[in-house]
Tab-separated table of C-alpha atoms in Angstrom:
chain	number	residue	atom	x	y	z
A	28	UNK	CA	-21.731	-31.663	18.246
A	29	UNK	CA	-19.016	-29.715	19.827
A	30	UNK	CA	-20.733	-29.429	23.581
A	31	UNK	CA	-18.631	-30.256	26.482
A	32	UNK	CA	-15.360	-30.540	24.566
A	33	UNK	CA	-12.050	-28.949	25.378
A	34	UNK	CA	-11.024	-26.127	22.911
A	35	UNK	CA	-7.558	-25.222	23.941
A	36	UNK	CA	-4.810	-27.057	25.889
A	37	UNK	CA	-7.029	-29.094	27.962
A	38	UNK	CA	-9.354	-26.124	29.074
A	39	UNK	CA	-12.936	-27.024	29.922
A	40	UNK	CA	-15.287	-25.660	27.249
A	41	UNK	CA	-16.739	-23.258	29.771
A	42	UNK	CA	-13.419	-21.735	30.799
A	43	UNK	CA	-13.447	-17.941	29.204
A	44	UNK	CA	-9.693	-17.397	29.919
A	45	UNK	CA	-7.705	-19.341	27.223
A	46	UNK	CA	-10.085	-20.255	24.381
A	47	UNK	CA	-8.547	-18.893	21.141
A	48	UNK	CA	-9.840	-18.407	17.713
A	49	UNK	CA	-7.462	-21.051	16.422
A	50	UNK	CA	-9.413	-23.465	18.567
A	51	UNK	CA	-12.967	-22.051	17.436
A	52	UNK	CA	-11.594	-22.444	13.632
A	53	UNK	CA	-10.638	-26.291	14.316
A	54	UNK	CA	-14.127	-26.689	15.814
A	55	UNK	CA	-15.836	-25.077	13.107
A	56	UNK	CA	-13.797	-26.561	10.583
A	57	UNK	CA	-12.624	-23.302	8.822
A	58	UNK	CA	-9.670	-21.281	8.631
A	59	UNK	CA	-8.311	-18.884	11.300
A	60	UNK	CA	-8.721	-16.066	8.764
A	61	UNK	CA	-12.288	-16.973	8.488
A	62	UNK	CA	-12.994	-16.736	12.320
A	63	UNK	CA	-10.910	-13.423	12.185
A	64	UNK	CA	-13.451	-12.105	9.214
A	65	UNK	CA	-16.669	-13.061	11.553
A	66	UNK	CA	-15.035	-11.406	14.495
A	67	UNK	CA	-14.464	-8.166	12.498
A	68	UNK	CA	-17.891	-8.328	10.871
A	69	UNK	CA	-16.515	-8.691	7.244
A	70	UNK	CA	-19.256	-9.328	4.608
A	71	UNK	CA	-17.180	-11.905	2.724
A	72	UNK	CA	-18.264	-15.204	4.867
A	73	UNK	CA	-21.361	-17.191	3.927
A	74	UNK	CA	-24.255	-17.099	6.502
A	75	UNK	CA	-24.154	-20.834	7.383
A	76	UNK	CA	-20.344	-20.443	8.163
A	77	UNK	CA	-20.940	-17.102	10.058
A	78	UNK	CA	-23.831	-18.660	12.405
A	79	UNK	CA	-21.521	-21.794	12.917
A	80	UNK	CA	-18.607	-19.550	14.107
A	81	UNK	CA	-20.847	-17.257	16.177
A	82	UNK	CA	-22.568	-20.017	17.842
A	83	UNK	CA	-19.256	-21.465	18.805
A	84	UNK	CA	-17.712	-18.111	19.918
A	85	UNK	CA	-20.965	-17.967	22.190
A	86	UNK	CA	-20.964	-21.411	23.502
A	87	UNK	CA	-17.213	-21.217	24.379
A	88	UNK	CA	-17.184	-17.879	25.988
A	89	UNK	CA	-14.865	-16.052	23.509
A	90	UNK	CA	-14.075	-12.806	24.818
A	91	UNK	CA	-14.064	-10.239	21.987
A	92	UNK	CA	-12.663	-7.009	22.460
A	93	UNK	CA	-15.935	-4.996	22.599
A	94	UNK	CA	-16.247	-1.752	20.382
A	95	UNK	CA	-16.660	0.297	23.349
A	96	UNK	CA	-13.354	-0.916	24.362
A	97	UNK	CA	-11.656	-0.005	21.348
A	98	UNK	CA	-13.377	3.460	21.064
A	99	UNK	CA	-11.715	4.222	24.531
A	100	UNK	CA	-8.321	3.672	23.072
A	101	UNK	CA	-8.570	6.772	21.005
A	102	UNK	CA	-5.793	5.684	18.666
A	103	UNK	CA	-5.130	4.452	15.226
A	104	UNK	CA	-1.610	2.980	14.543
A	105	UNK	CA	-0.211	4.004	11.153
A	106	UNK	CA	2.975	1.926	10.281
A	107	UNK	CA	5.385	2.708	7.425
A	108	UNK	CA	8.682	0.819	6.579
A	109	UNK	CA	10.023	4.478	6.077
A	110	UNK	CA	8.660	8.010	6.457
A	111	UNK	CA	11.318	10.214	4.735
A	112	UNK	CA	9.106	10.578	1.824
A	113	UNK	CA	6.722	13.364	0.682
A	114	UNK	CA	4.044	10.625	-0.280
A	115	UNK	CA	4.264	9.285	3.292
A	116	UNK	CA	3.035	12.634	4.355
A	117	UNK	CA	0.130	12.606	2.017
A	118	UNK	CA	-1.220	9.408	3.519
A	119	UNK	CA	-0.637	10.627	7.000
A	120	UNK	CA	-2.750	13.703	5.997
A	121	UNK	CA	-5.735	11.348	4.645
A	122	UNK	CA	-5.616	9.003	7.910
A	123	UNK	CA	-5.276	12.194	10.134
A	124	UNK	CA	-8.456	13.791	8.397
A	125	UNK	CA	-10.671	10.704	9.244
A	126	UNK	CA	-9.109	10.244	12.640
A	127	UNK	CA	-9.547	13.846	13.777
A	128	UNK	CA	-13.395	13.569	12.518
A	129	UNK	CA	-13.844	10.575	14.451
A	130	UNK	CA	-12.201	11.946	17.845
A	131	UNK	CA	-9.199	9.597	17.614
A	132	UNK	CA	-5.304	10.343	17.486
A	133	UNK	CA	-2.967	8.841	15.015
A	134	UNK	CA	0.201	7.021	16.031
A	135	UNK	CA	2.878	7.142	13.179
A	136	UNK	CA	5.660	4.420	13.334
A	137	UNK	CA	8.472	3.242	10.996
A	138	UNK	CA	9.871	-0.048	11.375
A	139	UNK	CA	12.468	0.333	8.646
A	140	UNK	CA	12.295	-3.200	7.569
A	141	UNK	CA	14.051	-4.483	10.623
A	142	UNK	CA	12.816	-7.292	12.551
A	143	UNK	CA	13.843	-5.765	15.697
A	144	UNK	CA	11.816	-2.583	15.115
A	145	UNK	CA	8.809	-4.747	14.303
A	146	UNK	CA	9.150	-6.764	17.436
A	147	UNK	CA	9.648	-3.699	19.432
A	148	UNK	CA	6.576	-2.054	17.859
A	149	UNK	CA	4.460	-5.126	18.570
A	150	UNK	CA	5.708	-5.073	22.266
A	151	UNK	CA	4.456	-1.439	22.610
A	152	UNK	CA	0.921	-2.525	21.055
A	153	UNK	CA	0.604	-5.294	23.603
A	154	UNK	CA	0.931	-2.781	26.384
A	155	UNK	CA	-1.811	-0.393	25.123
A	156	UNK	CA	-5.166	-0.411	23.099
A	157	UNK	CA	-5.583	0.643	19.569
A	158	UNK	CA	-8.548	1.009	17.397
A	159	UNK	CA	-6.780	-0.700	14.471
A	160	UNK	CA	-3.325	-0.736	12.434
A	161	UNK	CA	-2.863	0.679	8.879
A	162	UNK	CA	0.360	-1.008	7.217
A	163	UNK	CA	1.866	0.931	4.074
A	164	UNK	CA	3.834	-0.861	1.653
A	165	UNK	CA	4.425	-3.490	4.094
A	166	UNK	CA	4.594	-7.498	4.112
A	167	UNK	CA	2.724	-8.576	7.176
A	168	UNK	CA	4.844	-11.534	8.344
A	169	UNK	CA	3.186	-14.417	9.789
A	170	UNK	CA	4.287	-14.059	13.385
A	171	UNK	CA	3.041	-10.436	13.189
A	172	UNK	CA	-0.185	-11.469	11.612
A	173	UNK	CA	-0.749	-14.152	14.128
A	174	UNK	CA	-0.232	-11.917	17.234
A	175	UNK	CA	-2.544	-8.890	16.062
A	176	UNK	CA	-5.154	-11.732	15.312
A	177	UNK	CA	-4.860	-12.971	18.702
A	178	UNK	CA	-5.301	-9.579	19.884
A	179	UNK	CA	-8.166	-9.118	17.644
A	180	UNK	CA	-6.761	-5.962	16.441
A	181	UNK	CA	-8.111	-4.940	12.996
A	182	UNK	CA	-5.973	-4.504	10.259
A	183	UNK	CA	-5.897	-2.757	6.696
A	184	UNK	CA	-2.892	-2.560	4.306
A	185	UNK	CA	-2.149	0.198	1.775
A	186	UNK	CA	0.010	-0.875	-1.468
A	187	UNK	CA	0.832	-4.401	0.022
A	188	UNK	CA	4.245	-5.801	-0.530
A	189	UNK	CA	3.647	-9.350	-1.924
A	190	UNK	CA	0.387	-11.340	-1.491
A	191	UNK	CA	-1.505	-9.796	1.461
A	192	UNK	CA	-3.302	-12.194	4.137
A	193	UNK	CA	-6.839	-12.810	2.861
A	194	UNK	CA	-8.450	-11.438	5.934
A	195	UNK	CA	-6.658	-7.973	5.851
A	196	UNK	CA	-8.321	-5.446	3.564
A	197	UNK	CA	-6.131	-3.827	0.944
A	198	UNK	CA	-6.331	-0.346	-0.385
A	199	UNK	CA	-4.302	0.701	-3.513
A	200	UNK	CA	-4.493	2.571	-6.744
A	201	UNK	CA	-4.632	1.525	-10.414
A	202	UNK	CA	-0.811	1.382	-10.802
A	203	UNK	CA	-1.108	-0.851	-14.062
A	204	UNK	CA	-3.667	1.735	-16.014
A	205	UNK	CA	-1.834	4.722	-14.805
A	206	UNK	CA	1.491	3.452	-16.107
A	207	UNK	CA	-0.160	2.089	-19.503
A	208	UNK	CA	-1.815	5.728	-19.987
A	209	UNK	CA	1.686	7.629	-19.188
A	210	UNK	CA	3.503	5.280	-21.738
A	211	UNK	CA	0.506	5.530	-24.257
A	212	UNK	CA	0.797	9.627	-23.879
A	213	UNK	CA	4.585	9.415	-24.615
A	214	UNK	CA	4.134	7.169	-27.638
A	215	UNK	CA	1.207	9.360	-28.857
A	216	UNK	CA	3.751	12.241	-28.814
A	217	UNK	CA	5.888	10.305	-31.272
A	218	UNK	CA	8.370	8.517	-28.754
A	219	UNK	CA	9.526	5.126	-29.683
A	220	UNK	CA	12.723	4.711	-27.387
A	221	UNK	CA	11.286	5.343	-23.878
A	222	UNK	CA	13.200	4.611	-20.744
A	223	UNK	CA	11.641	3.207	-17.703
A	224	UNK	CA	12.981	3.438	-14.079
A	225	UNK	CA	10.992	1.011	-11.936
A	226	UNK	CA	10.338	0.844	-8.094
A	227	UNK	CA	11.089	-1.841	-5.550
A	228	UNK	CA	10.313	-5.245	-7.092
A	229	UNK	CA	8.754	-6.738	-3.840
A	230	UNK	CA	6.026	-4.306	-4.160
A	231	UNK	CA	2.903	-4.935	-6.226
A	232	UNK	CA	2.460	-1.564	-7.112
A	233	UNK	CA	6.010	-1.531	-8.739
A	234	UNK	CA	5.330	-4.661	-10.822
A	235	UNK	CA	2.129	-3.316	-11.976
A	236	UNK	CA	3.758	-0.075	-13.304
A	237	UNK	CA	6.253	-2.052	-14.930
A	238	UNK	CA	3.784	-4.437	-16.601
A	239	UNK	CA	1.544	-1.161	-17.673
A	240	UNK	CA	4.832	0.266	-19.362
A	241	UNK	CA	5.460	-3.177	-21.190
A	242	UNK	CA	1.694	-3.479	-22.180
A	243	UNK	CA	1.674	0.005	-23.801
A	244	UNK	CA	4.686	-0.697	-25.839
A	245	UNK	CA	3.398	-3.988	-26.933
A	246	UNK	CA	0.023	-2.714	-27.845
A	247	UNK	CA	1.789	-0.182	-30.064
A	248	UNK	CA	3.820	-2.655	-31.689
A	249	UNK	CA	6.989	-1.385	-30.454
A	250	UNK	CA	9.725	-4.040	-29.246
A	251	UNK	CA	10.587	-3.948	-25.492
A	252	UNK	CA	14.207	-3.352	-25.230
A	253	UNK	CA	15.417	-4.338	-21.814
A	254	UNK	CA	18.361	-2.214	-22.112
A	255	UNK	CA	15.882	0.700	-21.555
A	256	UNK	CA	14.524	-0.509	-18.301
A	257	UNK	CA	16.324	0.375	-14.986
A	258	UNK	CA	15.729	-0.612	-11.433
A	259	UNK	CA	14.895	1.959	-8.841
A	260	UNK	CA	13.638	2.321	-5.214
A	261	UNK	CA	11.202	5.250	-5.692
A	262	UNK	CA	13.952	7.690	-4.176
A	263	UNK	CA	15.867	10.825	-6.010
A	264	UNK	CA	19.059	8.877	-5.906
A	265	UNK	CA	17.645	5.973	-7.794
A	266	UNK	CA	16.330	8.294	-10.410
A	267	UNK	CA	19.432	10.071	-10.883
A	268	UNK	CA	21.487	6.949	-11.229
A	269	UNK	CA	19.027	5.390	-13.637
A	270	UNK	CA	18.685	8.554	-15.613
A	271	UNK	CA	22.562	8.899	-15.882
A	272	UNK	CA	22.867	5.487	-17.267
A	273	UNK	CA	20.268	5.802	-19.742
A	274	UNK	CA	21.470	9.228	-21.051
A	275	UNK	CA	24.846	7.456	-21.467
A	276	UNK	CA	23.543	4.950	-23.755
A	277	UNK	CA	24.900	5.121	-27.563
A	278	UNK	CA	21.366	5.246	-28.456
A	279	UNK	CA	19.676	7.044	-25.450
A	280	UNK	CA	15.880	7.449	-25.169
A	281	UNK	CA	14.000	10.297	-26.061
A	282	UNK	CA	11.789	9.858	-23.012
A	283	UNK	CA	12.061	8.752	-19.473
A	284	UNK	CA	9.047	7.496	-17.690
A	285	UNK	CA	10.043	7.226	-13.983
A	286	UNK	CA	7.669	5.208	-11.599
A	287	UNK	CA	7.701	7.899	-8.832
A	288	UNK	CA	7.862	11.508	-8.957
A	289	UNK	CA	10.892	11.671	-6.612
A	290	UNK	CA	12.693	9.519	-9.196
A	291	UNK	CA	11.608	11.669	-11.883
A	292	UNK	CA	13.283	14.721	-10.011
A	293	UNK	CA	16.334	12.751	-9.968
A	294	UNK	CA	16.241	12.275	-13.808
A	295	UNK	CA	15.822	16.024	-13.884
A	296	UNK	CA	19.428	16.535	-12.171
A	297	UNK	CA	21.115	13.679	-14.490
A	298	UNK	CA	19.706	15.530	-17.449
A	299	UNK	CA	21.057	19.002	-16.135
A	300	UNK	CA	24.386	17.590	-15.292
A	301	UNK	CA	24.713	16.493	-18.850
A	302	UNK	CA	23.911	20.064	-19.991
A	303	UNK	CA	20.862	19.021	-21.628
A	304	UNK	CA	17.227	20.448	-20.898
A	305	UNK	CA	13.894	18.964	-20.124
A	306	UNK	CA	11.558	18.602	-22.298
A	307	UNK	CA	13.797	20.166	-25.279
A	308	UNK	CA	16.283	17.350	-25.227
A	309	UNK	CA	14.355	14.589	-23.398
A	310	UNK	CA	10.873	14.171	-22.150
A	311	UNK	CA	10.299	13.214	-18.543
A	312	UNK	CA	7.179	11.569	-16.714
A	313	UNK	CA	6.587	10.570	-13.156
A	314	UNK	CA	4.249	8.895	-11.034
A	315	UNK	CA	2.493	10.210	-7.915
A	316	UNK	CA	1.748	13.755	-8.534
A	317	UNK	CA	3.316	15.102	-5.095
A	318	UNK	CA	2.396	18.483	-4.384
A	319	UNK	CA	6.329	19.805	-5.139
A	320	UNK	CA	6.257	18.792	-8.844
A	321	UNK	CA	3.602	21.408	-10.052
A	322	UNK	CA	6.527	23.907	-8.970
A	323	UNK	CA	9.507	22.382	-10.465
A	324	UNK	CA	10.938	23.572	-13.810
A	325	UNK	CA	9.663	22.581	-16.103
A	326	UNK	CA	6.383	21.547	-14.134
A	327	UNK	CA	6.141	17.696	-14.288
A	328	UNK	CA	3.693	15.525	-16.310
A	329	UNK	CA	2.763	12.835	-14.202
A	330	UNK	CA	0.202	9.936	-13.088
A	331	UNK	CA	-1.733	11.297	-10.035
A	332	UNK	CA	-2.031	8.625	-7.295
A	333	UNK	CA	-4.712	9.570	-4.950
A	334	UNK	CA	-2.466	9.036	-1.841
A	335	UNK	CA	-4.502	11.224	0.666
A	336	UNK	CA	-7.703	9.464	-0.352
A	337	UNK	CA	-6.031	6.096	0.114
A	338	UNK	CA	-5.074	6.990	3.680
A	339	UNK	CA	-8.371	8.405	4.190
A	340	UNK	CA	-10.215	5.313	3.000
A	341	UNK	CA	-7.791	3.082	4.971
A	342	UNK	CA	-8.681	5.082	8.106
A	343	UNK	CA	-12.352	4.900	7.372
A	344	UNK	CA	-12.075	1.061	6.901
A	345	UNK	CA	-10.289	0.245	10.035
A	346	UNK	CA	-12.462	2.145	12.106
A	347	UNK	CA	-15.410	0.500	10.700
A	348	UNK	CA	-13.860	-2.706	11.355
A	349	UNK	CA	-13.032	-1.627	14.832
A	350	UNK	CA	-16.498	-1.074	15.534
A	351	UNK	CA	-17.807	-4.397	14.203
A	352	UNK	CA	-19.153	-3.161	11.007
A	353	UNK	CA	-19.120	-4.869	7.673
A	354	UNK	CA	-17.045	-3.437	4.878
A	355	UNK	CA	-18.325	-3.257	1.121
A	356	UNK	CA	-14.964	-4.876	-0.311
A	357	UNK	CA	-11.813	-6.363	0.834
A	358	UNK	CA	-9.841	-5.226	-2.093
A	359	UNK	CA	-10.248	-1.516	-3.166
A	360	UNK	CA	-8.262	0.214	-6.137
A	361	UNK	CA	-8.777	4.028	-6.486
A	362	UNK	CA	-8.474	5.641	-9.987
A	363	UNK	CA	-5.291	7.121	-11.162
A	364	UNK	CA	-5.161	9.992	-13.658
A	365	UNK	CA	-2.645	11.455	-15.932
A	366	UNK	CA	-1.828	15.004	-15.442
A	367	UNK	CA	-0.374	16.590	-18.181
A	368	UNK	CA	2.189	19.509	-17.633
A	369	UNK	CA	5.180	20.731	-19.345
A	370	UNK	CA	7.890	18.183	-18.970
A	371	UNK	CA	6.928	15.995	-22.265
A	372	UNK	CA	6.889	16.940	-25.760
A	373	UNK	CA	7.323	15.444	-29.114
A	374	UNK	CA	10.940	14.120	-29.426
A	375	UNK	CA	13.652	16.338	-31.115
A	376	UNK	CA	14.079	15.718	-34.773
């Protein structure tokens, strides 16, 4: 059916220099992401579609980047929006454990949500080989996604912002369940006015944590008071600002659930500056279980998010894709766990 047809810009079918996966997708009657999934050995493609795409790739001489070429690059790229956070260090640790065991290095970059930085990073990628790219809390913009697909570079996203591309595997945690359990724990202690400080609204994990908080209140028959919900960004300053506002209310909460450990520590400082004490005057719960929170005073009750494990699994996944191997699932959520320490008790009478 396709024999002898031009596949790109008037190029003859046998010309191997300019054929693109967009042209193969058009001839196969499938989407470009489907062709990308076939190239990366993904399991979520039907056998008939896979054969049709593979036949066209072979017929038109599409030049794959062979696994041996990727292996020779010896590098995995790990891209953050920002890396000035302890949770970023935990993810790096997980990625580097796998990379070291696999004999590859890790290139860590921060693009600071700036288009110019993303463009500079992409220009760098074009000049060298990479096994694959792991994006953390990022939105994979269409131009960037298209260029990485053209270069046939595997991509994995950790904690995506917004809806991730269909062909990009994602690694996350059970944010909704973790938030639900943290709020239920405070309710079980007797708290009814529970403040909440959220994360960046564009992140899916932030929305899931807010939804889990709301679901726990609704399940317990407690009316949701939007006046007890404050915006945040996962950093100390937002926790301090939100905590200060909540404590200044005429009827302040008896507990505050901060949706990151750094914001919880910001709440600690807001409590201290009002000459109050955690947990005697107000209970505080965080989210992440960063190494430092077991050493603060009092040690923080928090939801453990398996950050290092998320980095580890992301690295394993991108290396498997680079080798042309299939992966078990394109969407993975690792379990969270409530870690009970000393920062939350029954509300004061």
